[in-house]
PDB file of C-alpha atoms in Angstrom:
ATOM      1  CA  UNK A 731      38.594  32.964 -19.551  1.00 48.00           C
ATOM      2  CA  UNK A 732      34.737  33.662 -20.150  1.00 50.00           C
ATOM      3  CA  UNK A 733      32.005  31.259 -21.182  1.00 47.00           C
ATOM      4  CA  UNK A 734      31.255  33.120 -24.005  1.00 47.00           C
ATOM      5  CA  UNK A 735      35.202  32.991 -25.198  1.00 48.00           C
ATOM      6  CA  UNK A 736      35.109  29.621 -24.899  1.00 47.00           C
ATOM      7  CA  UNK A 737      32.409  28.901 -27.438  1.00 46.00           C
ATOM      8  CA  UNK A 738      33.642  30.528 -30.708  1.00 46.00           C
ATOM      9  CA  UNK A 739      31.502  30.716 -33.861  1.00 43.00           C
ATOM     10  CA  UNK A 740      33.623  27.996 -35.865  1.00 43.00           C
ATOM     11  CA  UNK A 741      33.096  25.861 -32.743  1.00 47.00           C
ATOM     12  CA  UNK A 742      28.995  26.079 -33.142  1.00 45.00           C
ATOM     13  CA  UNK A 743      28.344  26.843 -36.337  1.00 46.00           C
ATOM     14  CA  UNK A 744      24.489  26.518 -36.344  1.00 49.00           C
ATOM     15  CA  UNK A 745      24.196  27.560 -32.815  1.00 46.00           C
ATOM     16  CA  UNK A 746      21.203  29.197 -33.090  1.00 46.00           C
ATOM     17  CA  UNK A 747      20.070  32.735 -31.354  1.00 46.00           C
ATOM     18  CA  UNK A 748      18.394  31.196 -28.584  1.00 42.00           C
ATOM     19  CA  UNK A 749      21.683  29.034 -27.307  1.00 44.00           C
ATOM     20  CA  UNK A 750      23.835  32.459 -27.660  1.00 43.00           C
ATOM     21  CA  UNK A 751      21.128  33.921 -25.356  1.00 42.00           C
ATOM     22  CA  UNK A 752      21.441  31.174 -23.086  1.00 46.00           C
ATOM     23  CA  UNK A 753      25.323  31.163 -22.809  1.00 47.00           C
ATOM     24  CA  UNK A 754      25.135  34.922 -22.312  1.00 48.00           C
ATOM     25  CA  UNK A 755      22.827  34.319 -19.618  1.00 48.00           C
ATOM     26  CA  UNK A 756      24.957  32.054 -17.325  1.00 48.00           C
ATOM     27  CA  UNK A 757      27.567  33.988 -18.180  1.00 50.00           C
ATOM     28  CA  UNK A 758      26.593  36.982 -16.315  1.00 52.00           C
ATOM     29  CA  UNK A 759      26.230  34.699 -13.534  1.00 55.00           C
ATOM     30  CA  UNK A 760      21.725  35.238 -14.034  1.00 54.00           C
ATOM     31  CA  UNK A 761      21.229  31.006 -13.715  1.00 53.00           C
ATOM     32  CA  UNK A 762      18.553  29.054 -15.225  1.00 51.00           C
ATOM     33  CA  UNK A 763      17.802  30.808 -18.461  1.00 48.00           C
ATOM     34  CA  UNK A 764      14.381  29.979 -17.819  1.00 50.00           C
ATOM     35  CA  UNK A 765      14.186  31.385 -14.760  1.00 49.00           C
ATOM     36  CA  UNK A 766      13.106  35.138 -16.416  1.00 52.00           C
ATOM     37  CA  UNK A 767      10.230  33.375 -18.437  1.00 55.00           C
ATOM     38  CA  UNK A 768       8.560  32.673 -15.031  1.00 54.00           C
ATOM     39  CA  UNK A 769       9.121  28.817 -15.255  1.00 52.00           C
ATOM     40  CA  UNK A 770      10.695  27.189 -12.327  1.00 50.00           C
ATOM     41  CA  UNK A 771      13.817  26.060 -12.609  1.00 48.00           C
ATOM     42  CA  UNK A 772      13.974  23.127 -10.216  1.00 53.00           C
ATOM     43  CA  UNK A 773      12.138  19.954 -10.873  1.00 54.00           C
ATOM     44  CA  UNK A 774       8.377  19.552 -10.127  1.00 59.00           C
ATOM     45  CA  UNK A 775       7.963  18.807  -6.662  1.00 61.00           C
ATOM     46  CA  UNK A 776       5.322  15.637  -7.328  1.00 65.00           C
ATOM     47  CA  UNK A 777       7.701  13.839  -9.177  1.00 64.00           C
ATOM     48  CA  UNK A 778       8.785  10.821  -7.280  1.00 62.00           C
ATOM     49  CA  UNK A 779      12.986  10.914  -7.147  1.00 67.00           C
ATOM     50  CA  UNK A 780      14.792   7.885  -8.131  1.00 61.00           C
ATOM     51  CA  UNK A 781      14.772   6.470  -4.634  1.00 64.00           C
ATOM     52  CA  UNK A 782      11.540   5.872  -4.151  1.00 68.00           C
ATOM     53  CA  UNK A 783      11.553   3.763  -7.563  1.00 76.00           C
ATOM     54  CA  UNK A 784      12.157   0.492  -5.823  1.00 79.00           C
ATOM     55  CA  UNK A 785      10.944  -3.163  -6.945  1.00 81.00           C
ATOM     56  CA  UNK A 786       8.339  -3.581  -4.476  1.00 81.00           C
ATOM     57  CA  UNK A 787       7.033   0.002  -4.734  1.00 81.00           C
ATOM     58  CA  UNK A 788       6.550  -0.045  -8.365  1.00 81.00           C
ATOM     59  CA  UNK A 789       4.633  -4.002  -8.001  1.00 81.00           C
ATOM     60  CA  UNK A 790       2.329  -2.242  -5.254  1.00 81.00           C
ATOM     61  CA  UNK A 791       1.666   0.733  -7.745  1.00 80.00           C
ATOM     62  CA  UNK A 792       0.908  -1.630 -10.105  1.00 76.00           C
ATOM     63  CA  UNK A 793      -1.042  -3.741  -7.892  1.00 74.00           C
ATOM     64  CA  UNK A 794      -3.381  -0.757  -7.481  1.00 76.00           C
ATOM     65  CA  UNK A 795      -3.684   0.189 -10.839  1.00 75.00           C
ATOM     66  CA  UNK A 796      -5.020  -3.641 -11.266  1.00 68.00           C
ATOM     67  CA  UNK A 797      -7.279  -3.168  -8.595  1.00 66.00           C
ATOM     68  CA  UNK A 798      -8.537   0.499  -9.969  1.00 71.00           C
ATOM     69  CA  UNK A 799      -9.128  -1.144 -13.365  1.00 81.00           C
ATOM     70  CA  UNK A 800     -11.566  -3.717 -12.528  1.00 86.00           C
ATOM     71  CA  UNK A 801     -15.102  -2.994 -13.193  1.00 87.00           C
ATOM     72  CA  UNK A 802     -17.536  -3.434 -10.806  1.00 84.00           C
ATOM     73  CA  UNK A 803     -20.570  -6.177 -11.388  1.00 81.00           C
ATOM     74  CA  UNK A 804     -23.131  -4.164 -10.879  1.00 77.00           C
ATOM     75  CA  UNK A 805     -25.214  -4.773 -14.419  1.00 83.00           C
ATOM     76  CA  UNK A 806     -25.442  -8.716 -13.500  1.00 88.00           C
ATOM     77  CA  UNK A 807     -23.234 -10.341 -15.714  1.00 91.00           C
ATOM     78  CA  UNK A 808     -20.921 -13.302 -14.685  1.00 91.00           C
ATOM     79  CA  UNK A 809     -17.696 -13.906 -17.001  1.00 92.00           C
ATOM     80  CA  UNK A 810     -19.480 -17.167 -18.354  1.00 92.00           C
ATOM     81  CA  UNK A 811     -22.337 -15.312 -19.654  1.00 93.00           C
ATOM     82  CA  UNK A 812     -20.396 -11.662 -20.063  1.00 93.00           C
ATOM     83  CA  UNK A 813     -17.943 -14.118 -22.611  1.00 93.00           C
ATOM     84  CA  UNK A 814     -21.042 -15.070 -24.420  1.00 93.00           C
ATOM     85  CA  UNK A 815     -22.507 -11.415 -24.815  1.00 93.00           C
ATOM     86  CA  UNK A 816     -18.891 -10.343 -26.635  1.00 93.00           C
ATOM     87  CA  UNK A 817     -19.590 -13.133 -29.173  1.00 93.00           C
ATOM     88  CA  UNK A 818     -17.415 -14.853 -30.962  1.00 90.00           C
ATOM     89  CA  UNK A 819     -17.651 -17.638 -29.293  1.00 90.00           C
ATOM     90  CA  UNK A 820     -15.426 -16.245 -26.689  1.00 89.00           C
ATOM     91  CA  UNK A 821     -16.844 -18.341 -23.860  1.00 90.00           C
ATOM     92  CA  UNK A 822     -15.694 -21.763 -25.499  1.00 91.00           C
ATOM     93  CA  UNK A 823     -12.042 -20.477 -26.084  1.00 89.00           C
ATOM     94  CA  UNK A 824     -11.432 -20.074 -22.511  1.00 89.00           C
ATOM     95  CA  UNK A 825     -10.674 -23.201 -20.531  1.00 85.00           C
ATOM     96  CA  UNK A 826     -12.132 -23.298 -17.517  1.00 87.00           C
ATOM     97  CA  UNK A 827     -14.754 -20.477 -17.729  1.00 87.00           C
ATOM     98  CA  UNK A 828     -17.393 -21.570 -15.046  1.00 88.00           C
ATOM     99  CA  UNK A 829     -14.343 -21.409 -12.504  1.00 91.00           C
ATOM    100  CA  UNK A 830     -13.081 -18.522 -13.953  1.00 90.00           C
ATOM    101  CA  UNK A 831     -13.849 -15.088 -11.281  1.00 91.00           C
ATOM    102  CA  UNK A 832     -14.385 -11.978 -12.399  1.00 91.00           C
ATOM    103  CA  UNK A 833     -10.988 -10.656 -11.185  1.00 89.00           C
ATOM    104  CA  UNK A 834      -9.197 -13.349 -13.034  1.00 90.00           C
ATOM    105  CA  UNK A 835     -11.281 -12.338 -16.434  1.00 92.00           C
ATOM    106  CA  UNK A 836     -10.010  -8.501 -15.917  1.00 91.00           C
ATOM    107  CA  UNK A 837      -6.000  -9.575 -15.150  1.00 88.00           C
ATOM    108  CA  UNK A 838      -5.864 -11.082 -18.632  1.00 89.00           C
ATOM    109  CA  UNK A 839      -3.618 -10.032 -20.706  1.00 89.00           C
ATOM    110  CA  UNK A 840      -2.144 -11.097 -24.001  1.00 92.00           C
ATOM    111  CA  UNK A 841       0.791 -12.898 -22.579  1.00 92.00           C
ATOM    112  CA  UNK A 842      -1.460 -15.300 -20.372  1.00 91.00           C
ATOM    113  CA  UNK A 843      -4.196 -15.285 -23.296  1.00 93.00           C
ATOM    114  CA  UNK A 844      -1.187 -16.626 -26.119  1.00 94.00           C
ATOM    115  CA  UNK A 845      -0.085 -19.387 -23.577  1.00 93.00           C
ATOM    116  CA  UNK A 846      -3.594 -20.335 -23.364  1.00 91.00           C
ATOM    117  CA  UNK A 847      -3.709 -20.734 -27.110  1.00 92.00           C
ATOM    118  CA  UNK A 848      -5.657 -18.106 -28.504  1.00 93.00           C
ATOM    119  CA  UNK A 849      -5.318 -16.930 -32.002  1.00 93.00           C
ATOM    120  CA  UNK A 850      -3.839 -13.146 -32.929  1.00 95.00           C
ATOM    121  CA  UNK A 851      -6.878 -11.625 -33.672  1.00 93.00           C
ATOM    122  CA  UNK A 852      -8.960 -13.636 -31.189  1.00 94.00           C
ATOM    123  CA  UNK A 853      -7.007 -11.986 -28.521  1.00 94.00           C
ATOM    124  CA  UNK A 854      -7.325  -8.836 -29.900  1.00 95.00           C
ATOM    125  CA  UNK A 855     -10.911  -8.918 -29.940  1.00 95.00           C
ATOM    126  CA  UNK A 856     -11.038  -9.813 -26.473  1.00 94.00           C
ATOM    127  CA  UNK A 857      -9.032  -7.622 -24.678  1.00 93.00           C
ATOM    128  CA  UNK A 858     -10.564  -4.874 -27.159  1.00 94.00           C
ATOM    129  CA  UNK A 859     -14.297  -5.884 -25.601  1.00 94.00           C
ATOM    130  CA  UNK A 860     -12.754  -5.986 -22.162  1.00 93.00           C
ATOM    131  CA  UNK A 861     -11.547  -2.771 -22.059  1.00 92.00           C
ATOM    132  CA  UNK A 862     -14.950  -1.266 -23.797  1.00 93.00           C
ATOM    133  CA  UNK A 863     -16.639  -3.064 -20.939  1.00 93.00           C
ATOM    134  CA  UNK A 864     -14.345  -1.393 -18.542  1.00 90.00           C
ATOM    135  CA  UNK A 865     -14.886   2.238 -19.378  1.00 90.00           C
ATOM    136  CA  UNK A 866     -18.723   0.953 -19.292  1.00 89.00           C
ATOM    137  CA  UNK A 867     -20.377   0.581 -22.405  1.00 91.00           C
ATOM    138  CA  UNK A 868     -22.860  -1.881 -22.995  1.00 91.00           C
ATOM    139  CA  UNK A 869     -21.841  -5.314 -24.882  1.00 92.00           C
ATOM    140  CA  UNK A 870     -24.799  -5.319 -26.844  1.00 90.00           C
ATOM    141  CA  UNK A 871     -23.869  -2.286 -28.525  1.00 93.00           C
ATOM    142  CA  UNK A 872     -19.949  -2.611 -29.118  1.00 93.00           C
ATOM    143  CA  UNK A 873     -20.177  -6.712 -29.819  1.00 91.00           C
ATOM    144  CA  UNK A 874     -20.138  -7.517 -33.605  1.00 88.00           C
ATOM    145  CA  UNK A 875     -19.387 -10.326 -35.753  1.00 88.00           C
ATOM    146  CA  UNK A 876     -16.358 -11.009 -37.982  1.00 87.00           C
ATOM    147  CA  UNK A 877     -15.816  -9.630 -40.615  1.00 85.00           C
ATOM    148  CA  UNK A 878     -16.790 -11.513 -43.690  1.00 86.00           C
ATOM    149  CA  UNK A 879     -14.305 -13.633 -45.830  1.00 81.00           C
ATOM    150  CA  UNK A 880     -12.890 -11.105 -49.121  1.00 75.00           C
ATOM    151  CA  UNK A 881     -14.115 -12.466 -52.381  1.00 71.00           C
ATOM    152  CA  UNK A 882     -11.155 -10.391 -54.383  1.00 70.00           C
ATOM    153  CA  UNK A 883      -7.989 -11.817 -54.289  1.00 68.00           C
ATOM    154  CA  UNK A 884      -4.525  -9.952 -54.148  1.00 74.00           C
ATOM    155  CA  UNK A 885      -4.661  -6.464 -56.501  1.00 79.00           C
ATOM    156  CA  UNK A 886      -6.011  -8.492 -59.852  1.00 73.00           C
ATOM    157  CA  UNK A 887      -9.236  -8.839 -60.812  1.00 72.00           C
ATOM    158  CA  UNK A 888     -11.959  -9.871 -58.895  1.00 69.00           C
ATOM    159  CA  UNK A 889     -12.714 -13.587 -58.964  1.00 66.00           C
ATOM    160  CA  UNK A 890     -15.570 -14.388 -61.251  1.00 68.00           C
ATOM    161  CA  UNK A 891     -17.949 -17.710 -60.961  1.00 71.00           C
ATOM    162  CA  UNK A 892     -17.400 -20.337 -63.957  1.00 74.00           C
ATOM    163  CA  UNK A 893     -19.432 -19.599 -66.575  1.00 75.00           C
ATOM    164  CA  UNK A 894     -22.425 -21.773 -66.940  1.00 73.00           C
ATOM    165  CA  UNK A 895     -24.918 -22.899 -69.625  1.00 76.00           C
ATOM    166  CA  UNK A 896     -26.764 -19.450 -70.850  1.00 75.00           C
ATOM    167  CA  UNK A 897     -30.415 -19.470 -70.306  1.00 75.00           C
ATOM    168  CA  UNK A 898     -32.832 -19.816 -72.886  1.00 71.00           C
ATOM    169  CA  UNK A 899     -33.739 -22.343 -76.094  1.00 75.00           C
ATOM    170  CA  UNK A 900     -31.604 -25.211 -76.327  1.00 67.00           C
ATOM    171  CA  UNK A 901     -30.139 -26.165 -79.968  1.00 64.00           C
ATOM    172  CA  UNK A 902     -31.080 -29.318 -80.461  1.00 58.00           C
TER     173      UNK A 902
END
């Protein structure tokens, strides 16, 4: 029995042209039905197979991509006073900052920055002016302040001062 008599119409109803084409293909015994198109059928040869995804390879490729992502000092900053350009008073939320090196400042991530006991958008703000440090942008320029507190509340009206005693002659 043939490939093609195996697949009837009520058994793929919105086959599409492109899957008939396909079935045809192998059918005539042609193989990949890419093959024609001038893409290669077998997998692309840099991919690493399966077996070389092992525990310790994957820690020493990411052991190296630790190691490729930490700046190099060369503008002059330490972390105690590169913590103080960010703002925020970033160098004060940081135990230990004088002892802290500069490789230690690059590993952190948001895991070791929540069991130190910084706030949600604390670490976001730090990791954010990390990484802007990393692909080398000055502090100075990417560093801001807070934003400032909203003075509307919720979707009604804005919230208006008390009303106070209206300027002019008094009635007396």
């Amino acid at each position: 029995m043939s490939l093609l008599a195996r697949f009837s119409a009520r058994q793929l109803p919105r086959c599409g042209r492109l899957h008939v084409v396909t079935i045809r293909h192998f059918a005539e015994g042609k193989g990949d039905g890419n093959a024609d198109r001038g893409e290669p059928a077998a997998a692309v040869p840099n991919t690493p197979s399966p077996f070389q995804l092992t525990p310790e390879f994957l820690k020493q490729e990411h052991a190296s991509e630790l190691a490729r992502r930490i700046p190099q000092n060369q503008r002059g900053y330490t972390p105690q006073t590169l913590l103080t350009a960010f703002g925020r008073g970033c160098e004060t939320k940081l135990p230990d900052v004088e002892t802290l090196s500069w490789e230690e400042l690059f590993r952190l991530n948001n895991q070791k920055l929540n069991k130190l006991g910084l706030g949600v958008q604390e670490r976001k703000y730090l990791l954010w002016c990390l990484e802007k440090f990393r692909q080398g942008e000055d502090p100075k320029k990417f560093a801001h302040d807070p934003p400032p507190k909203k003075t509307q509340r919720g979707w009604g009206p804005p919230v208006r001062k008390k009303p106070g005693p209206k300027p002019g002659p008094s009635k007396s």
